[in-house]
Amino acid sequence: MSFEWPWQYNFPPFFTLQPNVDTRQKQLAAWCSLVLSYCRHRKLYTVDVLEVQESPVFNNKKIERKLSVEAIQVVFEELRKKGNLEWMDKNKTRCLIMWRRPEEWGKLIYQWVSKNGMVNSVFTLYELSNGEDTENEEFHGLEDWMLLRSLQALHAEGKAEVITLDDGKGVKFF
Amino acid sequence: MDRFMWTNGLLEMNETLVIQQRGVRLYDGDEKAKLDVGVVLLSTHRLLWRDQKNHECCICMPLSQIIFFEEQAAGIGKSAKIVIHLHPAPANKEPGPFQQSKFSYIKLSFKEHGQIEFYRRLMEEMTQKRWENTPVSQPISTTAGLKAGRTRAVGIVGIERKLEEKRKETDKNISEAFEDLSKLMEKVSTLSSPSILLTSVTTAKEMVELSKSIASKIKDKQGDITEDETIRFKSYLLSMGIADPVTRETHGSGTHYHMQLARQLGDMLQAPLEERGGMMALTEVYCLVNRARGMELLSPEDLVNACKMFESLKLPLRLRVFDSGVMVVQLQSHNEEEMIASALDNVSEKGSLTAEEFAKLLGLSVLLAKERLLLAEKMGHLCRDDSVEGLRFYPNLF
């Protein structure tokens, strides 16, 4: 499945941070949605700013335009404000990208659990992310930290409880 | 010494003074001449000597009289000298202080030094022989010829008579010169503009001729004035300038001065502004104004202050400061929205534009073109692409 680039991707000004406030806001919104959909397409969870600059998303070889590191950080900062991104270090070189927020993941997992009538049963985290039963689900292959966060989100809603098992962590849905 | 003749000490029309040295005594051959210490003057045509105290006592000889000359170094109690060897006196020579001499050379004794420079300059003049190329207007020989028929007046009466003649001559020359000038002024004043700053007589003459030719062509309704002439005429008109420039002298300093200046600027900038599409950079205005003012130059500060007065004086001009700090003078009628719309149209038509391309397209300065693009960007009509290729502007598709 090939990724479909938005029209802005071939518009040179897209790769220059616009000084006009209104224009910039629209531009950043377009960037945010592009970054998220790209990460979702490639199933990216952690991103290194310097590495990602060379990836096709920020580097359009066709029109020879490249978003600068500073601009990438502005885009990422915007994503952070929207709750889709978390910095992993103070220097803001690596970050966690949540193209789906933990609450949304939790909702998906809970839907799957209730659909299969497994409320009130206990799962290990491994079972959820790598088990055979979840193979066709979107959250299959979800990284542990992300899974744990989504379960914690469910926990806050009172729909699940994360429990410590002998060989790791487990979860019980209500 | 008999080669010398009396003179009034004035230089002739084409003659220029080269050097003079005070404290010089003349020697007739090896003997001290019976003259006091004086000033020796070297002109392009003559060697002159004037008594230091009695200025009426002045003698000269043409440089052509000199065969050669040499330096004589100073010794104990002796000043440095220049020995000048001379041709024999011509038969029709004017009277001088000495009727005859047994020596064919004279000496200049420099009591107050300066002989080295004098020697050098004399050498220069003798090699250049400028008296040959530019003969004096009234060669000495002609006056001498006139004199020949008259009884020779020697002594003080002779000197006085000669002085009187010279004075009359000079008077005549001066009045002739003024006559020429007034003719010229008449010509100039017949021109349409009463305010003309004459920079040079030649310019004025050219101008008169040029305007006459243009006027006659217009009269004949031929209407085929060549472009070259129009341009020249225009440039003359430009440099003609302001009749009565507002200066600190005429209007004092402070606010009143700036107000008057602003009014004058308002009058004179109207036309050039319209010609340039309603906007001019302040630097351009500065050049234009100062060219028109000629001698009464304006300081940049005064110009800015005057421009700031436009609004309060309700003049049709405005000083505008762009975000970048660039200052321009624009017509009040200058429509900003129209300007932005035209910028957007141009960019849309071409797909994208740099400031340079836009400037070329509109015939504006790059600075102003850029300001227009930035303004359109600020209004959200354009967006930028800042790459290694430079800054380009695109229609805002976001």
Coordinates of C-alpha atoms in Angstrom, one line a residue:
Chain A
M1 CA 0.0 0.0 0.0
S2 CA 1.7 3.2 -1.1
F3 CA 1.4 6.3 0.9
E4 CA -0.6 9.1 -0.6
W5 CA 1.1 12.4 -0.2
P6 CA -1.0 15.5 0.4
W7 CA -0.9 18.3 -2.3
Q8 CA 1.1 20.5 0.0
Y9 CA 4.0 18.0 -0.3
N10 CA 4.8 19.2 -3.8
F11 CA 4.3 22.9 -2.9
P12 CA 7.7 24.4 -2.3
P13 CA 6.6 27.0 0.3
F14 CA 5.4 24.0 2.4
F15 CA 9.1 23.4 3.3
T16 CA 9.7 27.0 4.5
L17 CA 8.3 28.0 7.9
Q18 CA 5.9 30.8 7.0
P19 CA 6.3 34.1 8.9
N20 CA 2.7 35.1 8.6
V21 CA 0.9 33.8 11.7
D22 CA -2.3 32.7 10.0
T23 CA -0.5 31.0 7.1
R24 CA 1.9 29.3 9.5
Q25 CA -0.9 27.9 11.5
K26 CA -2.4 26.3 8.4
Q27 CA 1.0 25.1 7.3
L28 CA 1.7 23.5 10.7
A29 CA -1.7 21.9 10.8
A30 CA -0.9 20.3 7.4
W31 CA 2.5 19.2 8.6
C32 CA 1.0 17.6 11.8
S33 CA -1.5 15.6 9.8
L34 CA 1.2 14.6 7.3
V35 CA 3.6 13.5 10.0
L36 CA 0.9 11.5 11.9
S37 CA -0.4 9.8 8.8
Y38 CA 3.1 9.0 7.7
C39 CA 4.0 7.5 11.0
R40 CA 0.8 5.5 11.1
H41 CA 1.5 4.2 7.6
R42 CA 5.1 3.2 8.6
K43 CA 4.0 2.2 12.1
L44 CA 6.6 4.5 13.7
Y45 CA 6.5 5.0 17.4
T46 CA 9.8 6.6 18.2
V47 CA 11.5 9.2 16.0
D48 CA 14.9 10.7 15.9
V49 CA 14.8 14.3 14.7
L50 CA 18.0 14.1 12.7
E51 CA 17.2 10.8 11.2
V52 CA 13.7 11.7 10.2
Q53 CA 14.9 14.8 8.4
E54 CA 16.4 12.5 5.8
S55 CA 13.2 10.4 5.5
P56 CA 10.9 11.2 2.5
V57 CA 8.4 12.9 4.7
F58 CA 10.6 15.9 5.4
N59 CA 12.8 15.6 2.4
N60 CA 11.1 15.9 -1.0
K61 CA 13.7 14.9 -3.5
K62 CA 11.4 15.6 -6.4
I63 CA 11.2 19.4 -5.8
E64 CA 14.5 19.5 -3.9
R65 CA 13.1 20.8 -0.7
K66 CA 13.9 19.8 2.8
L67 CA 12.4 21.0 6.1
S68 CA 15.1 22.3 8.4
V69 CA 15.7 20.8 11.8
E70 CA 14.4 23.9 13.4
A71 CA 11.2 23.7 11.5
I72 CA 10.9 20.0 12.3
Q73 CA 11.1 20.9 15.9
V74 CA 8.5 23.5 15.5
V75 CA 6.2 20.9 13.9
F76 CA 7.0 18.4 16.6
E77 CA 6.4 21.0 19.3
E78 CA 3.0 21.6 17.7
L79 CA 2.3 17.9 17.8
R80 CA 3.3 17.8 21.5
K81 CA 0.8 20.6 22.3
K82 CA -1.9 18.5 20.6
G83 CA -0.8 15.5 22.8
N84 CA 0.5 13.4 19.9
L85 CA 4.1 13.6 20.8
E86 CA 6.4 13.3 23.8
W87 CA 10.1 14.2 24.0
M88 CA 12.4 11.5 25.2
D89 CA 15.2 13.8 26.2
K90 CA 15.8 17.4 27.2
N91 CA 17.6 18.3 24.0
K92 CA 14.6 17.2 22.0
T93 CA 16.4 15.0 19.6
R94 CA 14.2 11.9 20.1
C95 CA 10.5 11.6 20.7
L96 CA 7.6 9.3 21.0
I97 CA 5.0 9.8 18.4
M98 CA 1.5 8.9 19.3
W99 CA -0.4 9.0 16.1
R100 CA -3.2 7.6 18.1
R101 CA -3.5 8.9 21.7
P102 CA -3.4 6.4 24.6
E103 CA -7.1 7.0 25.2
E104 CA -7.9 6.1 21.6
W105 CA -5.8 2.9 21.8
G106 CA -7.5 2.0 25.1
K107 CA -10.9 2.4 23.5
L108 CA -9.9 0.2 20.6
I109 CA -8.6 -2.5 22.9
Y110 CA -11.6 -2.3 25.1
Q111 CA -13.9 -2.6 22.1
W112 CA -12.0 -5.8 21.0
V113 CA -12.2 -7.2 24.5
S114 CA -15.9 -6.6 24.9
K115 CA -16.6 -7.8 21.3
N116 CA -15.0 -11.1 22.2
G117 CA -16.8 -11.3 25.5
M118 CA -13.6 -11.4 27.5
V119 CA -14.5 -8.7 30.0
N120 CA -13.5 -9.8 33.5
S121 CA -10.6 -11.9 32.2
V122 CA -6.9 -11.3 32.7
F123 CA -4.4 -10.8 29.9
T124 CA -0.7 -10.5 29.9
L125 CA 0.6 -7.5 27.9
Y126 CA 2.4 -9.8 25.6
E127 CA -0.8 -11.6 24.8
L128 CA -2.5 -8.4 23.8
S129 CA 0.3 -7.0 21.6
N130 CA 1.7 -10.2 20.2
G131 CA -0.9 -12.9 20.8
E132 CA -2.5 -14.9 17.9
D133 CA -5.9 -13.6 18.8
T134 CA -5.1 -10.0 18.2
E135 CA -3.3 -10.6 14.9
N136 CA -5.9 -8.8 12.8
E137 CA -6.3 -5.9 15.2
E138 CA -4.7 -2.6 14.8
F139 CA -3.1 -2.6 18.1
H140 CA -1.2 -5.8 17.2
G141 CA 2.5 -5.0 17.5
L142 CA 1.9 -2.0 19.6
E143 CA 5.1 -1.1 21.6
D144 CA 5.0 -2.0 25.3
W145 CA 5.2 1.6 26.5
M146 CA 2.3 2.6 24.3
L147 CA 0.2 -0.4 25.4
L148 CA 0.9 0.3 29.0
R149 CA -0.2 3.9 28.6
S150 CA -3.4 3.0 26.9
L151 CA -4.2 0.5 29.6
Q152 CA -3.5 3.1 32.2
A153 CA -5.9 5.4 30.4
L154 CA -8.5 2.7 30.6
H155 CA -7.6 2.2 34.2
A156 CA -8.3 5.9 34.8
E157 CA -11.7 5.4 33.3
G158 CA -12.3 2.4 35.5
K159 CA -12.5 -0.1 32.7
A160 CA -9.4 -2.0 33.4
E161 CA -6.7 -2.6 36.1
V162 CA -3.1 -3.2 35.5
I163 CA -1.8 -5.9 37.7
T164 CA 1.7 -7.2 38.4
L165 CA 2.1 -10.9 37.5
D166 CA 5.0 -13.1 38.3
D167 CA 6.7 -12.7 34.9
G168 CA 5.6 -9.3 34.0
K169 CA 2.5 -7.2 33.9
G170 CA -1.1 -8.2 33.2
V171 CA -4.4 -6.5 32.9
K172 CA -7.9 -7.3 33.9
F173 CA -10.8 -5.7 32.1
F174 CA -14.1 -4.8 33.7
Chain B
M1 CA 69.8 95.5 -16.8
D2 CA 68.8 97.5 -19.9
R3 CA 66.5 94.8 -21.0
F4 CA 64.0 95.7 -18.3
M5 CA 61.1 98.0 -19.0
W6 CA 58.5 99.7 -16.9
T7 CA 55.2 97.9 -16.2
N8 CA 52.2 98.4 -14.1
G9 CA 52.7 94.9 -12.6
L10 CA 49.4 93.6 -13.8
L11 CA 49.2 90.3 -15.7
E12 CA 47.9 90.2 -19.2
M13 CA 44.7 88.2 -20.1
N14 CA 46.4 84.9 -21.0
E15 CA 49.2 85.3 -18.5
T16 CA 49.3 83.4 -15.3
L17 CA 51.5 83.9 -12.3
V18 CA 53.8 80.9 -11.6
I19 CA 55.7 81.8 -8.5
Q20 CA 56.8 84.9 -6.6
Q21 CA 59.6 85.4 -4.0
R22 CA 60.2 88.3 -1.8
G23 CA 63.5 89.6 -0.6
V24 CA 65.2 89.6 -4.0
R25 CA 67.9 92.1 -5.1
L26 CA 68.8 92.6 -8.7
Y27 CA 72.3 92.7 -10.0
D28 CA 73.3 94.3 -13.2
G29 CA 76.0 91.9 -14.2
D30 CA 78.3 91.7 -11.2
E31 CA 77.2 95.1 -9.9
K32 CA 74.4 95.7 -7.5
A33 CA 71.6 97.6 -9.4
K34 CA 70.5 100.9 -7.9
L35 CA 67.3 99.4 -6.8
D36 CA 66.1 98.3 -3.4
V37 CA 65.1 94.8 -2.3
G38 CA 61.9 93.7 -3.9
V39 CA 59.6 90.9 -5.0
V40 CA 60.4 88.9 -8.1
L41 CA 57.5 87.3 -9.9
L42 CA 57.6 84.7 -12.6
S43 CA 54.7 84.5 -14.9
T44 CA 54.1 82.3 -18.0
H45 CA 55.3 85.1 -20.1
R46 CA 57.5 87.4 -18.2
L47 CA 59.9 87.9 -15.4
L48 CA 58.8 90.8 -13.2
W49 CA 60.3 92.7 -10.3
R50 CA 58.6 95.0 -7.9
D51 CA 60.0 97.2 -5.3
Q52 CA 59.0 96.0 -1.9
K53 CA 58.0 99.4 -0.6
N54 CA 57.1 101.4 -3.6
H55 CA 54.7 99.2 -5.6
E56 CA 54.6 101.7 -8.4
C57 CA 58.2 100.8 -9.2
C58 CA 57.8 97.7 -11.2
I59 CA 59.8 96.4 -14.1
C60 CA 59.6 93.4 -16.3
M61 CA 61.1 91.5 -19.3
P62 CA 59.7 88.8 -21.5
L63 CA 60.9 85.3 -20.9
S64 CA 61.8 85.1 -24.5
Q65 CA 64.7 87.5 -23.7
I66 CA 66.4 84.8 -21.7
I67 CA 69.2 82.7 -23.3
F68 CA 70.0 80.5 -20.3
F69 CA 70.4 80.7 -16.6
E70 CA 72.4 79.1 -13.9
E71 CA 72.6 78.8 -10.1
Q72 CA 75.2 80.4 -8.0
A73 CA 75.5 78.8 -4.6
A74 CA 75.5 80.9 -1.4
G75 CA 78.7 81.7 0.4
I76 CA 79.7 83.4 3.7
G77 CA 77.9 86.7 3.7
K78 CA 76.6 86.0 0.2
S79 CA 73.0 85.0 -0.7
A80 CA 72.3 82.4 -3.3
K81 CA 71.9 83.8 -6.8
I82 CA 70.4 82.9 -10.1
V83 CA 72.4 84.3 -13.1
I84 CA 70.3 85.0 -16.1
H85 CA 72.0 85.5 -19.5
L86 CA 70.0 87.6 -21.9
H87 CA 69.6 88.4 -25.6
P88 CA 70.4 92.0 -26.5
A89 CA 67.5 94.4 -26.1
P90 CA 65.2 94.8 -29.1
A91 CA 65.3 98.2 -30.8
N92 CA 61.7 99.1 -30.1
K93 CA 61.9 98.2 -26.5
E94 CA 59.8 100.2 -24.1
P95 CA 61.6 102.5 -21.7
G96 CA 63.0 100.9 -18.5
P97 CA 65.0 102.2 -15.6
F98 CA 68.3 101.6 -17.3
Q99 CA 69.1 102.9 -20.8
Q100 CA 72.2 100.9 -21.2
S101 CA 74.3 98.3 -19.6
K102 CA 77.7 96.8 -20.3
F103 CA 76.6 93.4 -19.1
S104 CA 74.6 90.9 -21.0
Y105 CA 73.4 89.1 -17.8
I106 CA 71.6 89.9 -14.6
K107 CA 71.6 88.2 -11.2
L108 CA 68.8 87.6 -8.8
S109 CA 70.0 87.5 -5.3
F110 CA 67.7 85.7 -2.9
K111 CA 68.0 87.4 0.5
E112 CA 65.2 85.4 1.9
H113 CA 65.9 82.1 0.1
G114 CA 63.4 80.4 -2.1
Q115 CA 65.9 80.2 -4.9
I116 CA 65.6 76.4 -5.3
E117 CA 61.9 76.5 -6.0
F118 CA 62.2 79.6 -8.2
Y119 CA 64.9 78.0 -10.2
R120 CA 62.9 74.8 -10.7
R121 CA 59.8 76.8 -11.9
L122 CA 61.8 79.0 -14.1
M123 CA 63.3 75.9 -15.7
E124 CA 59.8 74.5 -16.2
E125 CA 58.6 77.7 -17.9
M126 CA 61.7 77.9 -20.1
T127 CA 61.2 74.4 -21.3
Q128 CA 57.4 74.7 -21.8
K129 CA 57.7 78.1 -23.5
R130 CA 54.0 78.7 -22.8
W131 CA 54.4 82.3 -24.0
E132 CA 54.7 81.0 -27.5
N133 CA 51.4 79.0 -27.4
T134 CA 49.2 81.5 -25.8
P135 CA 50.2 85.0 -26.9
V136 CA 48.9 87.7 -24.5
S137 CA 45.8 89.5 -25.8
Q138 CA 47.6 92.8 -26.4
P139 CA 51.2 91.9 -27.2
I140 CA 53.6 94.2 -25.6
S141 CA 55.1 95.0 -29.0
T142 CA 51.9 96.6 -30.3
T143 CA 51.6 99.0 -27.4
A144 CA 55.2 99.6 -27.9
G145 CA 54.6 100.3 -31.6
L146 CA 51.9 102.9 -30.7
K147 CA 54.2 104.4 -28.3
A148 CA 56.9 104.7 -30.9
G149 CA 55.1 107.5 -32.6
R150 CA 54.7 109.4 -29.5
T151 CA 57.2 111.4 -27.6
R152 CA 58.9 109.2 -25.3
A153 CA 57.8 110.0 -21.8
V154 CA 60.5 108.8 -19.5
G155 CA 60.4 108.8 -15.7
I156 CA 57.4 109.4 -13.4
V157 CA 55.3 111.0 -16.1
G158 CA 55.8 108.0 -18.3
I159 CA 54.9 105.6 -15.6
E160 CA 51.7 107.6 -14.8
R161 CA 50.6 107.8 -18.4
K162 CA 51.2 104.1 -18.8
L163 CA 49.2 103.3 -15.7
E164 CA 46.3 105.5 -16.9
E165 CA 46.3 103.7 -20.3
K166 CA 46.3 100.3 -18.6
R167 CA 43.4 101.3 -16.4
K168 CA 41.3 102.4 -19.3
E169 CA 42.1 99.2 -21.1
T170 CA 41.0 97.1 -18.2
D171 CA 37.8 99.1 -17.8
K172 CA 36.9 98.5 -21.4
N173 CA 37.6 94.8 -21.1
I174 CA 35.4 94.5 -18.0
S175 CA 32.5 96.4 -19.5
E176 CA 32.6 94.2 -22.6
A177 CA 32.6 91.1 -20.4
F178 CA 29.5 92.3 -18.5
E179 CA 27.7 93.1 -21.7
D180 CA 28.1 89.5 -22.8
L181 CA 26.8 88.3 -19.5
S182 CA 23.7 90.4 -19.5
K183 CA 22.9 89.2 -23.0
L184 CA 23.1 85.7 -21.7
M185 CA 20.9 86.5 -18.8
E186 CA 18.3 88.0 -21.1
K187 CA 18.3 84.8 -23.1
V188 CA 17.9 82.7 -20.1
S189 CA 15.0 84.7 -18.6
T190 CA 13.0 84.3 -21.8
L191 CA 12.6 80.6 -20.9
S192 CA 9.3 79.4 -19.5
S193 CA 10.5 78.5 -16.0
P194 CA 11.5 81.6 -14.1
S195 CA 13.4 79.5 -11.6
I196 CA 16.7 78.5 -13.0
L197 CA 19.7 77.6 -11.1
L198 CA 22.7 78.4 -13.3
T199 CA 25.3 75.8 -12.8
S200 CA 27.5 76.9 -15.6
V201 CA 27.3 79.3 -18.5
T202 CA 27.7 76.5 -21.0
T203 CA 24.8 74.6 -19.6
A204 CA 22.7 77.7 -19.8
K205 CA 23.6 78.3 -23.4
E206 CA 23.0 74.7 -24.3
M207 CA 19.7 74.9 -22.6
V208 CA 18.6 77.9 -24.5
E209 CA 19.5 76.4 -27.8
L210 CA 17.8 73.1 -26.9
S211 CA 14.6 74.7 -25.6
K212 CA 14.5 76.9 -28.7
S213 CA 14.7 74.0 -31.0
I214 CA 12.1 72.1 -29.0
A215 CA 9.8 75.1 -28.9
S216 CA 10.1 75.6 -32.6
K217 CA 9.3 72.0 -33.3
I218 CA 6.3 72.1 -31.2
K219 CA 5.2 75.3 -32.9
D220 CA 5.5 73.7 -36.3
K221 CA 3.3 70.9 -35.0
Q222 CA 5.7 68.4 -36.4
G223 CA 5.9 66.7 -33.1
D224 CA 8.9 64.7 -34.0
I225 CA 11.1 65.6 -31.2
T226 CA 13.8 63.0 -31.0
E227 CA 13.9 60.9 -27.9
D228 CA 17.4 62.0 -27.2
E229 CA 16.4 65.6 -27.1
T230 CA 13.5 64.9 -24.8
I231 CA 15.7 63.1 -22.4
R232 CA 18.3 65.8 -22.4
F233 CA 15.6 68.4 -21.9
K234 CA 14.2 66.5 -19.1
S235 CA 17.5 66.1 -17.4
Y236 CA 18.1 69.9 -17.7
L237 CA 14.7 70.6 -16.2
L238 CA 15.5 68.3 -13.4
S239 CA 18.7 70.0 -12.5
M240 CA 17.1 73.4 -12.8
G241 CA 15.6 72.9 -9.4
I242 CA 13.8 75.0 -6.9
A243 CA 13.7 78.7 -7.2
D244 CA 13.6 79.6 -3.6
P245 CA 14.6 76.6 -1.5
V246 CA 13.5 76.6 2.1
T247 CA 16.6 76.8 4.2
R248 CA 17.4 77.3 7.8
E249 CA 18.5 80.8 6.9
T250 CA 15.2 81.8 5.5
H251 CA 12.9 79.9 7.8
G252 CA 14.9 79.5 11.0
S253 CA 15.2 76.1 12.7
G254 CA 12.8 73.8 14.3
T255 CA 9.2 72.9 13.5
H256 CA 8.5 75.9 11.3
Y257 CA 11.4 75.1 9.0
H258 CA 10.3 71.5 8.7
M259 CA 6.7 72.5 8.0
Q260 CA 7.8 74.8 5.2
L261 CA 10.1 72.2 3.8
A262 CA 7.4 69.6 3.9
R263 CA 5.1 71.9 1.8
Q264 CA 7.8 72.4 -0.7
L265 CA 8.5 68.7 -0.9
G266 CA 4.9 68.1 -1.4
D267 CA 4.9 70.4 -4.4
M268 CA 7.9 69.0 -6.1
L269 CA 7.5 65.3 -5.4
Q270 CA 4.0 65.0 -6.8
A271 CA 5.0 64.6 -10.4
P272 CA 8.0 62.2 -9.9
L273 CA 5.8 60.1 -7.6
E274 CA 3.1 59.7 -10.1
E275 CA 5.6 58.8 -12.7
R276 CA 7.0 56.1 -10.5
G277 CA 3.7 54.4 -9.6
G278 CA 3.0 56.3 -6.4
M279 CA 5.9 55.3 -4.3
M280 CA 9.6 56.2 -3.9
A281 CA 12.2 55.1 -1.5
L282 CA 13.4 57.8 0.8
T283 CA 16.9 57.6 -0.5
E284 CA 15.7 58.2 -4.0
V285 CA 13.7 61.2 -2.7
Y286 CA 16.8 62.5 -1.0
C287 CA 18.8 62.4 -4.1
L288 CA 16.1 64.0 -6.2
V289 CA 15.5 66.8 -3.7
N290 CA 19.1 67.6 -3.3
R291 CA 19.8 67.6 -7.0
A292 CA 17.0 70.1 -7.4
R293 CA 18.1 72.3 -4.5
G294 CA 21.6 72.6 -6.0
M295 CA 23.7 74.4 -3.4
E296 CA 21.2 74.5 -0.5
L297 CA 21.7 70.8 0.3
L298 CA 19.4 69.1 2.8
S299 CA 20.5 66.8 5.5
P300 CA 18.9 63.3 5.6
E301 CA 17.6 64.1 9.1
D302 CA 15.8 67.3 7.9
L303 CA 14.3 65.4 5.1
V304 CA 12.9 62.7 7.4
N305 CA 11.6 65.2 9.8
A306 CA 9.9 67.2 7.0
C307 CA 8.4 63.9 5.6
K308 CA 7.0 63.2 9.0
M309 CA 5.0 66.4 8.8
F310 CA 3.1 65.3 5.7
E311 CA 0.2 63.9 7.6
S312 CA -0.3 66.8 10.1
L313 CA -0.1 69.3 7.2
K314 CA -2.8 67.4 5.3
L315 CA -0.5 67.1 2.3
P316 CA -1.3 64.4 -0.3
L317 CA 1.9 62.5 0.6
R318 CA 2.8 60.1 3.3
L319 CA 5.9 58.8 4.8
R320 CA 5.6 55.1 5.2
V321 CA 7.9 52.9 7.3
F322 CA 7.8 49.2 6.3
D323 CA 8.3 46.5 8.9
S324 CA 11.8 46.0 7.6
G325 CA 12.6 49.7 8.4
V326 CA 12.6 50.8 4.8
M327 CA 11.1 54.2 4.5
V328 CA 9.2 55.4 1.4
V329 CA 7.3 58.4 0.4
Q330 CA 4.0 57.6 -1.2
L331 CA 1.0 59.4 -2.5
Q332 CA -1.9 59.3 -0.2
S333 CA -4.1 58.2 -3.1
H334 CA -1.8 55.2 -3.5
N335 CA -4.0 52.3 -2.9
E336 CA -2.5 49.6 -0.8
E337 CA -5.1 47.0 -1.5
E338 CA -4.8 47.5 -5.2
M339 CA -1.1 47.2 -4.8
I340 CA -1.4 43.9 -2.9
A341 CA -3.9 42.6 -5.4
S342 CA -1.6 43.5 -8.3
A343 CA 1.2 41.7 -6.5
L344 CA -1.0 38.6 -6.1
D345 CA -2.1 38.8 -9.7
N346 CA 1.5 38.9 -10.9
V347 CA 2.6 36.1 -8.7
S348 CA -0.4 33.9 -9.6
E349 CA 0.2 34.5 -13.3
K350 CA 3.9 33.5 -13.1
G351 CA 3.4 30.7 -10.5
S352 CA 6.1 32.1 -8.3
L353 CA 8.2 35.2 -8.2
T354 CA 11.4 36.5 -6.5
A355 CA 11.6 40.2 -5.6
E356 CA 14.1 40.7 -8.4
E357 CA 11.7 39.2 -11.0
F358 CA 8.9 41.2 -9.6
A359 CA 10.9 44.4 -9.7
K360 CA 11.8 43.8 -13.3
L361 CA 8.2 43.2 -14.2
L362 CA 7.0 46.4 -12.6
G363 CA 10.0 48.5 -13.3
L364 CA 10.4 49.2 -9.6
S365 CA 13.5 49.1 -7.4
V366 CA 14.1 45.6 -5.9
L367 CA 13.7 47.0 -2.5
L368 CA 10.3 48.4 -3.1
A369 CA 9.2 45.2 -5.0
K370 CA 10.3 43.2 -2.0
E371 CA 8.3 45.4 0.3
R372 CA 5.2 44.9 -1.8
L373 CA 5.6 41.1 -1.8
L374 CA 6.2 41.1 2.0
L375 CA 3.2 43.3 2.5
A376 CA 1.1 40.8 0.4
E377 CA 2.5 38.0 2.5
K378 CA 1.7 39.8 5.6
M379 CA -1.9 40.1 4.5
G380 CA -1.9 36.4 3.9
H381 CA -2.1 36.5 0.1
L382 CA 1.3 35.1 -0.6
C383 CA 3.6 32.6 1.1
R384 CA 7.3 32.1 0.8
D385 CA 9.7 29.5 -0.3
D386 CA 13.1 30.2 1.2
S387 CA 15.6 27.8 -0.3
V388 CA 19.2 27.9 -1.5
E389 CA 17.9 29.3 -4.7
G390 CA 16.7 32.4 -2.9
L391 CA 13.4 33.7 -1.6
R392 CA 10.5 33.1 -3.8
F393 CA 6.9 34.0 -3.3
Y394 CA 4.0 31.8 -4.1
P395 CA 0.2 32.4 -4.0
N396 CA -0.9 31.3 -0.5
L397 CA -2.6 28.0 -1.2
F398 CA -2.7 27.0 2.5

